[in-house]
CSV table of C-alpha atoms in Angstrom, one decimal:
chain,number,residue,atom,x,y,z
A,1,UNK,CA,0.4,-0.1,-0.2
A,2,UNK,CA,1.5,3.5,-1.0
A,3,UNK,CA,0.7,6.6,1.3
A,4,UNK,CA,1.3,10.2,-0.5
A,5,UNK,CA,1.2,13.0,2.1
A,6,UNK,CA,1.2,16.3,0.4
A,7,UNK,CA,3.3,18.6,2.3
A,8,UNK,CA,2.9,21.8,-0.1
A,9,UNK,CA,2.0,24.1,2.3
A,10,UNK,CA,4.9,23.4,4.7
A,11,UNK,CA,7.2,24.0,1.6
A,12,UNK,CA,6.0,26.9,0.9
A,13,UNK,CA,6.4,28.4,5.0
A,14,UNK,CA,10.2,28.0,4.0
A,15,UNK,CA,10.7,31.4,4.8
A,16,UNK,CA,8.6,31.8,8.0
A,17,UNK,CA,10.0,31.6,11.1
A,18,UNK,CA,6.2,31.2,13.3
A,19,UNK,CA,4.0,28.5,12.5
A,20,UNK,CA,0.1,29.1,11.5
A,21,UNK,CA,-2.8,26.6,13.1
A,22,UNK,CA,-2.3,25.0,9.0
A,23,UNK,CA,1.3,24.8,9.3
A,24,UNK,CA,1.1,23.3,12.6
A,25,UNK,CA,-1.6,20.6,11.3
A,26,UNK,CA,0.5,19.4,7.9
A,27,UNK,CA,3.5,19.0,10.2
A,28,UNK,CA,1.8,16.7,12.8
A,29,UNK,CA,0.5,15.1,10.0
A,30,UNK,CA,3.8,14.3,8.8
A,31,UNK,CA,4.9,13.5,11.9
A,32,UNK,CA,2.4,11.1,12.9
A,33,UNK,CA,2.2,9.3,9.0
A,34,UNK,CA,5.5,8.6,9.3
A,35,UNK,CA,6.3,7.3,12.2
A,36,UNK,CA,3.0,5.5,11.5
A,37,UNK,CA,4.0,3.9,7.3
A,38,UNK,CA,7.3,4.3,7.4
A,39,UNK,CA,8.9,3.9,4.3
A,40,UNK,CA,5.5,3.1,2.4
A,41,UNK,CA,5.0,7.1,2.9
A,42,UNK,CA,5.9,9.0,0.2
A,43,UNK,CA,6.3,12.8,0.4
A,44,UNK,CA,4.9,15.0,-2.7
A,45,UNK,CA,4.5,18.4,-3.0
A,46,UNK,CA,3.5,21.3,-5.5
A,47,UNK,CA,6.7,23.2,-5.3
A,48,UNK,CA,7.3,26.6,-4.7
A,49,UNK,CA,8.5,26.8,-8.3
A,50,UNK,CA,5.3,24.9,-9.8
A,51,UNK,CA,6.4,21.7,-10.6
A,52,UNK,CA,4.4,18.5,-8.8
A,53,UNK,CA,6.2,15.4,-7.9
A,54,UNK,CA,7.3,13.4,-4.6
A,55,UNK,CA,10.3,14.1,-2.6
A,56,UNK,CA,13.0,12.4,-1.1
A,57,UNK,CA,12.1,11.5,2.4
A,58,UNK,CA,15.4,12.0,3.7
A,59,UNK,CA,15.1,15.6,2.3
A,60,UNK,CA,11.7,16.1,2.8
A,61,UNK,CA,13.0,15.1,7.0
A,62,UNK,CA,15.6,16.9,7.1
A,63,UNK,CA,13.3,20.4,6.1
A,64,UNK,CA,11.3,18.8,8.6
A,65,UNK,CA,13.3,18.6,11.8
A,66,UNK,CA,15.1,22.4,10.5
A,67,UNK,CA,11.7,23.6,10.8
A,68,UNK,CA,10.5,23.0,13.6
A,69,UNK,CA,13.7,23.8,15.0
A,70,UNK,CA,12.8,27.2,14.0
A,71,UNK,CA,9.3,27.2,15.8
A,72,UNK,CA,10.6,26.7,19.0
A,73,UNK,CA,13.8,28.7,18.5
A,74,UNK,CA,13.5,31.6,21.7
A,75,UNK,CA,15.4,34.7,20.8
A,76,UNK,CA,17.6,35.7,24.0
A,77,UNK,CA,16.4,38.0,26.7
A,78,UNK,CA,17.9,41.2,25.2
A,79,UNK,CA,17.9,40.1,21.8
A,80,UNK,CA,15.7,41.3,18.9
A,81,UNK,CA,13.2,38.3,18.0
A,82,UNK,CA,13.9,36.1,15.2
A,83,UNK,CA,12.6,38.2,11.5
A,84,UNK,CA,8.8,37.2,11.1
A,85,UNK,CA,9.8,36.5,7.2
A,86,UNK,CA,14.2,35.3,6.3
A,87,UNK,CA,15.4,36.2,3.1
A,88,UNK,CA,14.9,34.2,-0.5
A,89,UNK,CA,18.2,33.7,-1.1
A,90,UNK,CA,18.5,32.3,2.0
A,91,UNK,CA,16.4,30.1,1.5
A,92,UNK,CA,17.5,28.5,-2.0
A,93,UNK,CA,19.3,25.9,-0.9
A,94,UNK,CA,16.4,24.4,0.9
A,95,UNK,CA,14.2,24.9,-1.7
A,96,UNK,CA,16.4,23.6,-4.5
A,97,UNK,CA,17.5,20.0,-1.7
A,98,UNK,CA,13.2,20.1,-2.2
A,99,UNK,CA,12.7,19.5,-5.7
A,100,UNK,CA,9.8,17.5,-6.2
A,101,UNK,CA,10.7,14.4,-9.2
A,102,UNK,CA,9.0,12.2,-11.0
A,103,UNK,CA,10.1,9.2,-9.8
A,104,UNK,CA,7.9,7.0,-8.0
A,105,UNK,CA,4.6,9.1,-9.3
A,106,UNK,CA,1.7,6.7,-10.3
A,107,UNK,CA,3.4,3.6,-8.7
A,108,UNK,CA,1.3,0.9,-6.9
A,109,UNK,CA,2.4,-2.8,-7.6
A,110,UNK,CA,0.7,-4.4,-4.5
A,111,UNK,CA,-2.5,-4.5,-5.8
A,112,UNK,CA,-3.9,-2.0,-3.3
A,113,UNK,CA,-5.3,1.8,-4.5
A,114,UNK,CA,-2.9,4.7,-3.6
A,115,UNK,CA,-4.5,6.9,-1.2
A,116,UNK,CA,-3.4,10.7,-1.6
A,117,UNK,CA,-4.2,12.6,1.7
A,118,UNK,CA,-3.8,16.1,1.6
A,119,UNK,CA,-4.0,18.4,5.1
A,120,UNK,CA,-4.3,21.7,3.9
A,121,UNK,CA,-5.8,23.8,1.4
A,122,UNK,CA,-2.3,24.5,-0.8
A,123,UNK,CA,-3.2,24.7,-4.4
A,124,UNK,CA,-7.1,24.0,-3.9
A,125,UNK,CA,-8.0,26.5,-5.7
A,126,UNK,CA,-7.0,25.0,-8.8
A,127,UNK,CA,-9.2,22.1,-9.7
A,128,UNK,CA,-7.5,21.2,-13.2
A,129,UNK,CA,-3.5,20.7,-11.5
A,130,UNK,CA,-5.2,18.7,-8.6
A,131,UNK,CA,-7.1,16.2,-11.1
A,132,UNK,CA,-3.4,16.1,-13.0
A,133,UNK,CA,-2.0,15.0,-9.8
A,134,UNK,CA,-4.5,13.2,-8.9
A,135,UNK,CA,-4.6,10.8,-12.9
A,136,UNK,CA,-1.2,10.6,-12.9
A,137,UNK,CA,-1.0,9.3,-9.3
A,138,UNK,CA,-3.8,7.0,-9.6
A,139,UNK,CA,-4.6,7.4,-5.9
A,140,UNK,CA,-7.6,8.1,-3.9
A,141,UNK,CA,-8.1,11.6,-2.2
A,142,UNK,CA,-8.6,12.2,1.2
A,143,UNK,CA,-8.6,15.6,2.8
A,144,UNK,CA,-8.8,17.5,5.8
A,145,UNK,CA,-12.2,19.9,5.9
A,146,UNK,CA,-10.6,22.6,8.0
A,147,UNK,CA,-13.7,24.5,7.6
A,148,UNK,CA,-16.6,26.8,5.7
A,149,UNK,CA,-16.8,29.4,7.4
A,150,UNK,CA,-16.0,32.3,4.7
A,151,UNK,CA,-18.5,30.6,2.8
A,152,UNK,CA,-20.9,30.5,5.3
A,153,UNK,CA,-19.7,33.9,7.3
A,154,UNK,CA,-18.8,35.7,3.6
A,155,UNK,CA,-18.8,38.9,6.1
A,156,UNK,CA,-15.7,38.1,7.9
A,157,UNK,CA,-13.9,37.0,4.9
A,158,UNK,CA,-11.5,39.1,2.5
A,159,UNK,CA,-13.5,40.4,-0.4
A,160,UNK,CA,-12.6,37.1,-2.7
A,161,UNK,CA,-12.7,34.9,0.6
A,162,UNK,CA,-15.9,33.6,-0.2
A,163,UNK,CA,-14.8,32.9,-4.1
A,164,UNK,CA,-11.8,31.1,-3.4
A,165,UNK,CA,-13.3,29.0,-0.5
A,166,UNK,CA,-16.2,28.0,-2.9
A,167,UNK,CA,-13.6,26.9,-5.6
A,168,UNK,CA,-11.8,25.1,-2.6
A,169,UNK,CA,-14.9,23.5,-1.7
A,170,UNK,CA,-15.8,22.2,-5.3
A,171,UNK,CA,-12.6,21.0,-5.9
A,172,UNK,CA,-12.8,19.0,-2.6
A,173,UNK,CA,-15.9,17.6,-3.5
A,174,UNK,CA,-15.3,16.6,-7.1
A,175,UNK,CA,-12.2,14.8,-6.4
A,176,UNK,CA,-13.2,12.5,-3.8
A,177,UNK,CA,-15.7,11.5,-5.9
A,178,UNK,CA,-14.1,11.0,-9.2
A,179,UNK,CA,-11.5,8.9,-7.3
A,180,UNK,CA,-13.7,7.8,-4.4
A,181,UNK,CA,-12.5,8.7,-1.7
A,182,UNK,CA,-13.9,10.6,1.1
A,183,UNK,CA,-13.2,13.4,3.9
A,184,UNK,CA,-11.4,14.2,7.1
A,185,UNK,CA,-13.4,16.8,9.2
A,186,UNK,CA,-12.3,18.5,12.5
A,187,UNK,CA,-15.6,18.7,14.0
A,188,UNK,CA,-18.8,17.2,13.5
A,189,UNK,CA,-20.2,21.0,13.2
A,190,UNK,CA,-17.5,21.3,10.2
A,191,UNK,CA,-18.7,17.6,8.9
A,192,UNK,CA,-22.4,19.1,9.3
A,193,UNK,CA,-21.4,21.8,6.6
A,194,UNK,CA,-19.4,19.8,4.8
A,195,UNK,CA,-22.1,17.1,3.9
A,196,UNK,CA,-24.1,19.2,1.7
A,197,UNK,CA,-21.5,19.7,-1.0
A,198,UNK,CA,-20.5,16.0,-1.5
A,199,UNK,CA,-22.1,12.5,-3.1
A,200,UNK,CA,-24.8,11.2,-0.9
A,201,UNK,CA,-23.0,8.4,1.3
A,202,UNK,CA,-19.8,10.5,0.9
A,203,UNK,CA,-17.7,8.9,4.3
A,204,UNK,CA,-16.6,11.8,6.4
A,205,UNK,CA,-14.7,10.8,9.4
A,206,UNK,CA,-14.4,13.0,12.1
A,207,UNK,CA,-11.1,13.4,13.7
A,208,UNK,CA,-10.8,16.0,16.5
A,209,UNK,CA,-7.4,17.9,16.2
A,210,UNK,CA,-4.6,17.1,18.6
A,211,UNK,CA,-3.5,19.5,20.7
A,212,UNK,CA,0.3,19.6,21.2
A,213,UNK,CA,2.5,19.7,24.4
A,214,UNK,CA,3.9,23.2,24.8
A,215,UNK,CA,7.0,23.6,25.7
A,216,UNK,CA,7.6,23.1,29.8
A,217,UNK,CA,7.2,26.7,31.1
A,218,UNK,CA,6.8,28.8,34.4
A,219,UNK,CA,4.2,31.4,34.2
A,220,UNK,CA,5.1,34.9,33.1
A,221,UNK,CA,4.7,37.1,36.2
A,222,UNK,CA,4.9,40.8,34.4
A,223,UNK,CA,4.2,43.0,36.5
A,224,UNK,CA,2.4,41.7,39.1
A,225,UNK,CA,-1.3,42.2,37.7
A,226,UNK,CA,-3.5,39.4,36.5
A,227,UNK,CA,-3.5,39.2,33.2
A,228,UNK,CA,-6.2,37.1,30.0
A,229,UNK,CA,-4.3,36.0,26.6
A,230,UNK,CA,-6.6,36.7,24.0
A,231,UNK,CA,-4.7,34.0,21.1
A,232,UNK,CA,-4.8,34.0,17.5
A,233,UNK,CA,-5.0,35.4,13.6
A,234,UNK,CA,-6.5,39.0,14.7
A,235,UNK,CA,-8.9,39.5,11.4
A,236,UNK,CA,-12.8,40.8,12.9
A,237,UNK,CA,-14.4,37.0,13.2
A,238,UNK,CA,-12.3,36.8,16.6
A,239,UNK,CA,-14.0,39.6,18.0
A,240,UNK,CA,-10.6,41.3,19.3
A,241,UNK,CA,-13.1,44.0,19.6
A,242,UNK,CA,-15.2,43.1,22.0
A,243,UNK,CA,-12.1,42.9,24.3
A,244,UNK,CA,-10.8,46.2,23.5
A,245,UNK,CA,-14.3,48.2,24.3
A,246,UNK,CA,-14.3,46.4,27.7
A,247,UNK,CA,-10.3,47.0,28.3
A,248,UNK,CA,-11.0,50.9,27.3
A,249,UNK,CA,-13.8,51.0,29.6
A,250,UNK,CA,-12.2,49.0,32.8
A,251,UNK,CA,-9.2,50.9,32.2
A,252,UNK,CA,-11.5,54.1,32.4
A,253,UNK,CA,-13.4,52.6,35.2
A,254,UNK,CA,-11.4,51.8,37.9
A,255,UNK,CA,-7.6,52.7,39.1
A,256,UNK,CA,-4.9,51.6,37.5
A,257,UNK,CA,-3.2,49.0,39.6
A,258,UNK,CA,-7.0,47.4,39.4
A,259,UNK,CA,-7.3,47.2,35.8
A,260,UNK,CA,-5.8,43.2,34.6
A,261,UNK,CA,-3.7,43.1,31.6
A,262,UNK,CA,-4.8,42.4,28.0
A,263,UNK,CA,-2.0,40.2,25.7
A,264,UNK,CA,-3.4,39.8,22.0
A,265,UNK,CA,-1.3,36.9,20.5
A,266,UNK,CA,-1.6,36.2,16.8
A,267,UNK,CA,-0.6,37.9,13.7
A,268,UNK,CA,-2.7,40.9,12.0
A,269,UNK,CA,-4.8,39.3,9.4
A,270,UNK,CA,-7.5,40.8,7.2
A,271,UNK,CA,-10.7,43.5,7.2
A,272,UNK,CA,-9.2,45.0,10.6
A,273,UNK,CA,-8.6,48.1,10.8
A,274,UNK,CA,-10.9,48.8,13.6
A,275,UNK,CA,-9.1,46.3,15.9
A,276,UNK,CA,-5.4,48.0,14.7
A,277,UNK,CA,-6.3,51.3,15.5
A,278,UNK,CA,-7.1,50.7,18.9
A,279,UNK,CA,-4.0,48.6,19.3
A,280,UNK,CA,-2.3,51.6,18.0
A,281,UNK,CA,-4.2,55.1,19.1
A,282,UNK,CA,-6.4,53.9,22.2
A,283,UNK,CA,-4.3,55.9,24.7
A,284,UNK,CA,-7.1,53.9,26.9
A,285,UNK,CA,-5.3,50.4,26.8
A,286,UNK,CA,-1.5,51.8,26.5
A,287,UNK,CA,0.0,49.9,29.7
A,288,UNK,CA,-2.8,47.5,30.0
A,289,UNK,CA,-2.8,45.6,26.5
A,290,UNK,CA,-0.2,44.2,25.2
A,291,UNK,CA,-0.5,42.8,21.0
A,292,UNK,CA,2.5,40.2,20.0
A,293,UNK,CA,3.4,39.2,16.7
A,294,UNK,CA,5.4,36.9,16.8
A,295,UNK,CA,5.3,34.9,19.8
A,296,UNK,CA,8.0,31.5,20.1
A,297,UNK,CA,6.2,28.0,21.6
A,298,UNK,CA,8.5,28.4,24.9
A,299,UNK,CA,7.2,31.9,25.3
A,300,UNK,CA,3.2,31.1,24.3
A,301,UNK,CA,3.8,28.4,26.7
A,302,UNK,CA,5.1,30.8,29.2
A,303,UNK,CA,1.9,33.4,28.0
A,304,UNK,CA,-0.3,30.6,29.1
A,305,UNK,CA,0.7,29.3,31.8
A,306,UNK,CA,0.7,32.6,33.7
A,307,UNK,CA,-2.9,33.5,32.5
A,308,UNK,CA,-5.9,33.7,34.7
A,309,UNK,CA,-8.0,32.6,31.6
A,310,UNK,CA,-7.6,32.1,27.6
A,311,UNK,CA,-10.3,34.5,26.7
A,312,UNK,CA,-11.9,33.6,22.9
A,313,UNK,CA,-14.7,35.7,21.9
A,314,UNK,CA,-15.0,34.8,18.5
A,315,UNK,CA,-18.4,34.7,15.9
A,316,UNK,CA,-17.2,32.1,14.4
A,317,UNK,CA,-15.1,28.5,14.4
A,318,UNK,CA,-14.3,25.6,12.9
A,319,UNK,CA,-12.5,24.0,15.1
A,320,UNK,CA,-11.0,25.7,18.5
A,321,UNK,CA,-7.4,24.7,18.7
A,322,UNK,CA,-6.6,28.0,21.2
A,323,UNK,CA,-9.0,26.2,23.4
A,324,UNK,CA,-7.1,23.3,23.6
A,325,UNK,CA,-3.9,24.7,24.1
A,326,UNK,CA,-5.2,26.9,27.1
A,327,UNK,CA,-6.8,23.9,28.8
A,328,UNK,CA,-4.2,21.3,28.2
A,329,UNK,CA,-1.8,23.5,29.8
A,330,UNK,CA,-4.5,23.5,32.9
A,331,UNK,CA,-5.6,27.6,31.9
A,332,UNK,CA,-9.5,27.8,32.0
A,333,UNK,CA,-11.0,28.8,28.9
A,334,UNK,CA,-13.8,31.6,28.6
A,335,UNK,CA,-15.4,31.3,25.4
A,336,UNK,CA,-18.0,31.8,23.0
A,337,UNK,CA,-21.0,29.3,22.7
A,338,UNK,CA,-20.1,27.9,19.2
A,339,UNK,CA,-21.1,24.3,18.6
A,340,UNK,CA,-17.0,23.6,17.2
A,341,UNK,CA,-15.9,24.7,20.4
A,342,UNK,CA,-18.1,22.6,22.8
A,343,UNK,CA,-16.6,20.3,21.2
A,344,UNK,CA,-13.5,20.1,21.6
A,345,UNK,CA,-14.1,22.1,25.7
A,346,UNK,CA,-16.9,19.7,26.7
A,347,UNK,CA,-17.9,20.8,30.1
A,348,UNK,CA,-14.8,22.9,31.0
A,349,UNK,CA,-14.8,26.1,30.0
A,350,UNK,CA,-17.0,28.9,31.0
A,351,UNK,CA,-19.5,29.9,27.4
A,352,UNK,CA,-21.1,32.9,26.6
A,353,UNK,CA,-22.8,34.9,23.7
A,354,UNK,CA,-20.0,36.6,21.9
A,355,UNK,CA,-22.3,40.1,21.9
A,356,UNK,CA,-22.9,39.9,25.4
A,357,UNK,CA,-20.9,42.1,27.0
A,358,UNK,CA,-22.1,42.7,30.2
A,359,UNK,CA,-21.4,39.1,30.8
A,360,UNK,CA,-17.9,39.2,29.5
A,361,UNK,CA,-16.8,41.8,31.9
A,362,UNK,CA,-18.2,40.5,35.0
A,363,UNK,CA,-16.7,37.3,33.5
A,364,UNK,CA,-13.3,38.4,33.4
A,365,UNK,CA,-13.5,40.1,36.8
A,366,UNK,CA,-14.3,37.0,38.8
A,367,UNK,CA,-11.7,35.4,37.0
A,368,UNK,CA,-8.9,38.1,38.0
A,369,UNK,CA,-9.7,38.2,41.7
A,370,UNK,CA,-10.3,34.7,41.2
A,371,UNK,CA,-13.6,34.8,42.8
A,372,UNK,CA,-16.1,31.9,42.4
A,373,UNK,CA,-16.5,31.3,38.4
A,374,UNK,CA,-13.2,31.2,38.1
A,375,UNK,CA,-12.8,28.7,41.0
A,376,UNK,CA,-15.5,26.4,39.7
A,377,UNK,CA,-13.8,25.8,36.3
A,378,UNK,CA,-10.3,25.1,38.3
A,379,UNK,CA,-12.4,22.4,39.8
A,380,UNK,CA,-13.6,21.2,36.1
A,381,UNK,CA,-9.9,21.2,34.3
A,382,UNK,CA,-9.1,17.5,35.9
A,383,UNK,CA,-11.4,16.4,33.9
A,384,UNK,CA,-11.4,17.9,30.6
A,385,UNK,CA,-9.9,15.1,27.9
A,386,UNK,CA,-7.2,16.7,25.9
A,387,UNK,CA,-7.2,15.3,22.4
A,388,UNK,CA,-4.0,14.2,21.1
A,389,UNK,CA,-2.6,13.4,17.7
A,390,UNK,CA,-2.0,9.8,18.4
A,391,UNK,CA,-6.0,9.8,18.4
A,392,UNK,CA,-6.4,11.6,15.2
A,393,UNK,CA,-4.1,9.8,13.3
A,394,UNK,CA,-5.4,6.4,14.6
A,395,UNK,CA,-8.6,7.5,12.4
A,396,UNK,CA,-6.7,8.7,9.7
A,397,UNK,CA,-4.9,5.5,9.5
A,398,UNK,CA,-8.4,3.6,9.7
A,399,UNK,CA,-9.6,5.8,6.2
A,400,UNK,CA,-7.1,5.4,4.8
A,401,UNK,CA,-7.1,1.8,4.8
A,402,UNK,CA,-11.2,1.4,3.9
A,403,UNK,CA,-9.8,3.6,0.4
A,404,UNK,CA,-6.8,1.4,0.0
A,405,UNK,CA,-8.5,-1.7,0.7
A,406,UNK,CA,-12.2,-0.6,-1.1
A,407,UNK,CA,-11.9,-2.8,-4.6
A,408,UNK,CA,-11.0,-1.8,-8.1
A,409,UNK,CA,-9.6,1.3,-9.4
A,410,UNK,CA,-10.6,5.1,-8.7
A,411,UNK,CA,-13.8,5.7,-10.1
A,412,UNK,CA,-12.4,8.9,-12.3
């Protein structure tokens, strides 16, 4: 049996020092499937040069090692943080070593259908390219779908976001139908959104994303005031404005020493002018709100472990990785009452309506003062089940086995 894993996304991120959530997911697939299948796993990619092919496994693994080292690197306390993006000239040797070849493409001599696994949306807007790749490989398509938010909530996407994501989902649906493939979804909520796009009876496997072990760290003390963390790309869907307006209100109505701190961690995304204006120009937030766009894993771990709670007032989510990351290190969570977040958090977090400003204020002040609500969630924390990548990859492996053993050639 041949398993082909597409790592185009990771190769496209060769210049970046800080991973996105999708980067981490593709890395987890690479590590998990390689541990499971070893030499039976082939890495493949659409290279930044536009060429598709298989990668030499040794070169791919060396690159993955280097990428993980870069993600976990920590600048010295008195040094500048690593650059978010490296120069093109500095990564040319890596790009050259990762040039794909046609060696092995389309080879399967054991009578089992190859299975082509893709865990990122990379190049899925190009349906013709995906068709050519799958035809050359003679493979069934198994694709992880993260969410359909740009289609369901186009107001939170870039102007072209809904149309682009529609093309991705149409590509996925067509590729699954033509090859007799299947879908993996990160939550039952995503599965319900995806089902109408697929042929009736198409297998949809629900596999919660694993929670990566954050580095051991001591919680940051800061200036001694309690603090909260908001983690995620700065975009309208994440509802940062609710928190920023709340913190402005606290700063204007409480003595400075009584205002808890808010640490906003995440790169700046799109359609976020109002959020950025408040972060950069609101004088009331100075000294109370800190923005960290480039936060190495060790610093993130320290910040999460020392926080009174993670705050996640999102309007829509396909999953809730920050919820899982916080709970995994014993940090309480206050988040929106969304189906996907309940799948991740279970009965542990405190759930609020993302428009309930007074409710968020009450919760924040209770947690800042270690009140009854805060203590109640701390008592619930030991009962939370931590989703693991081992569990996720086991579900993916069962899907692969089912597709590979399904008699006959791909239907396309």
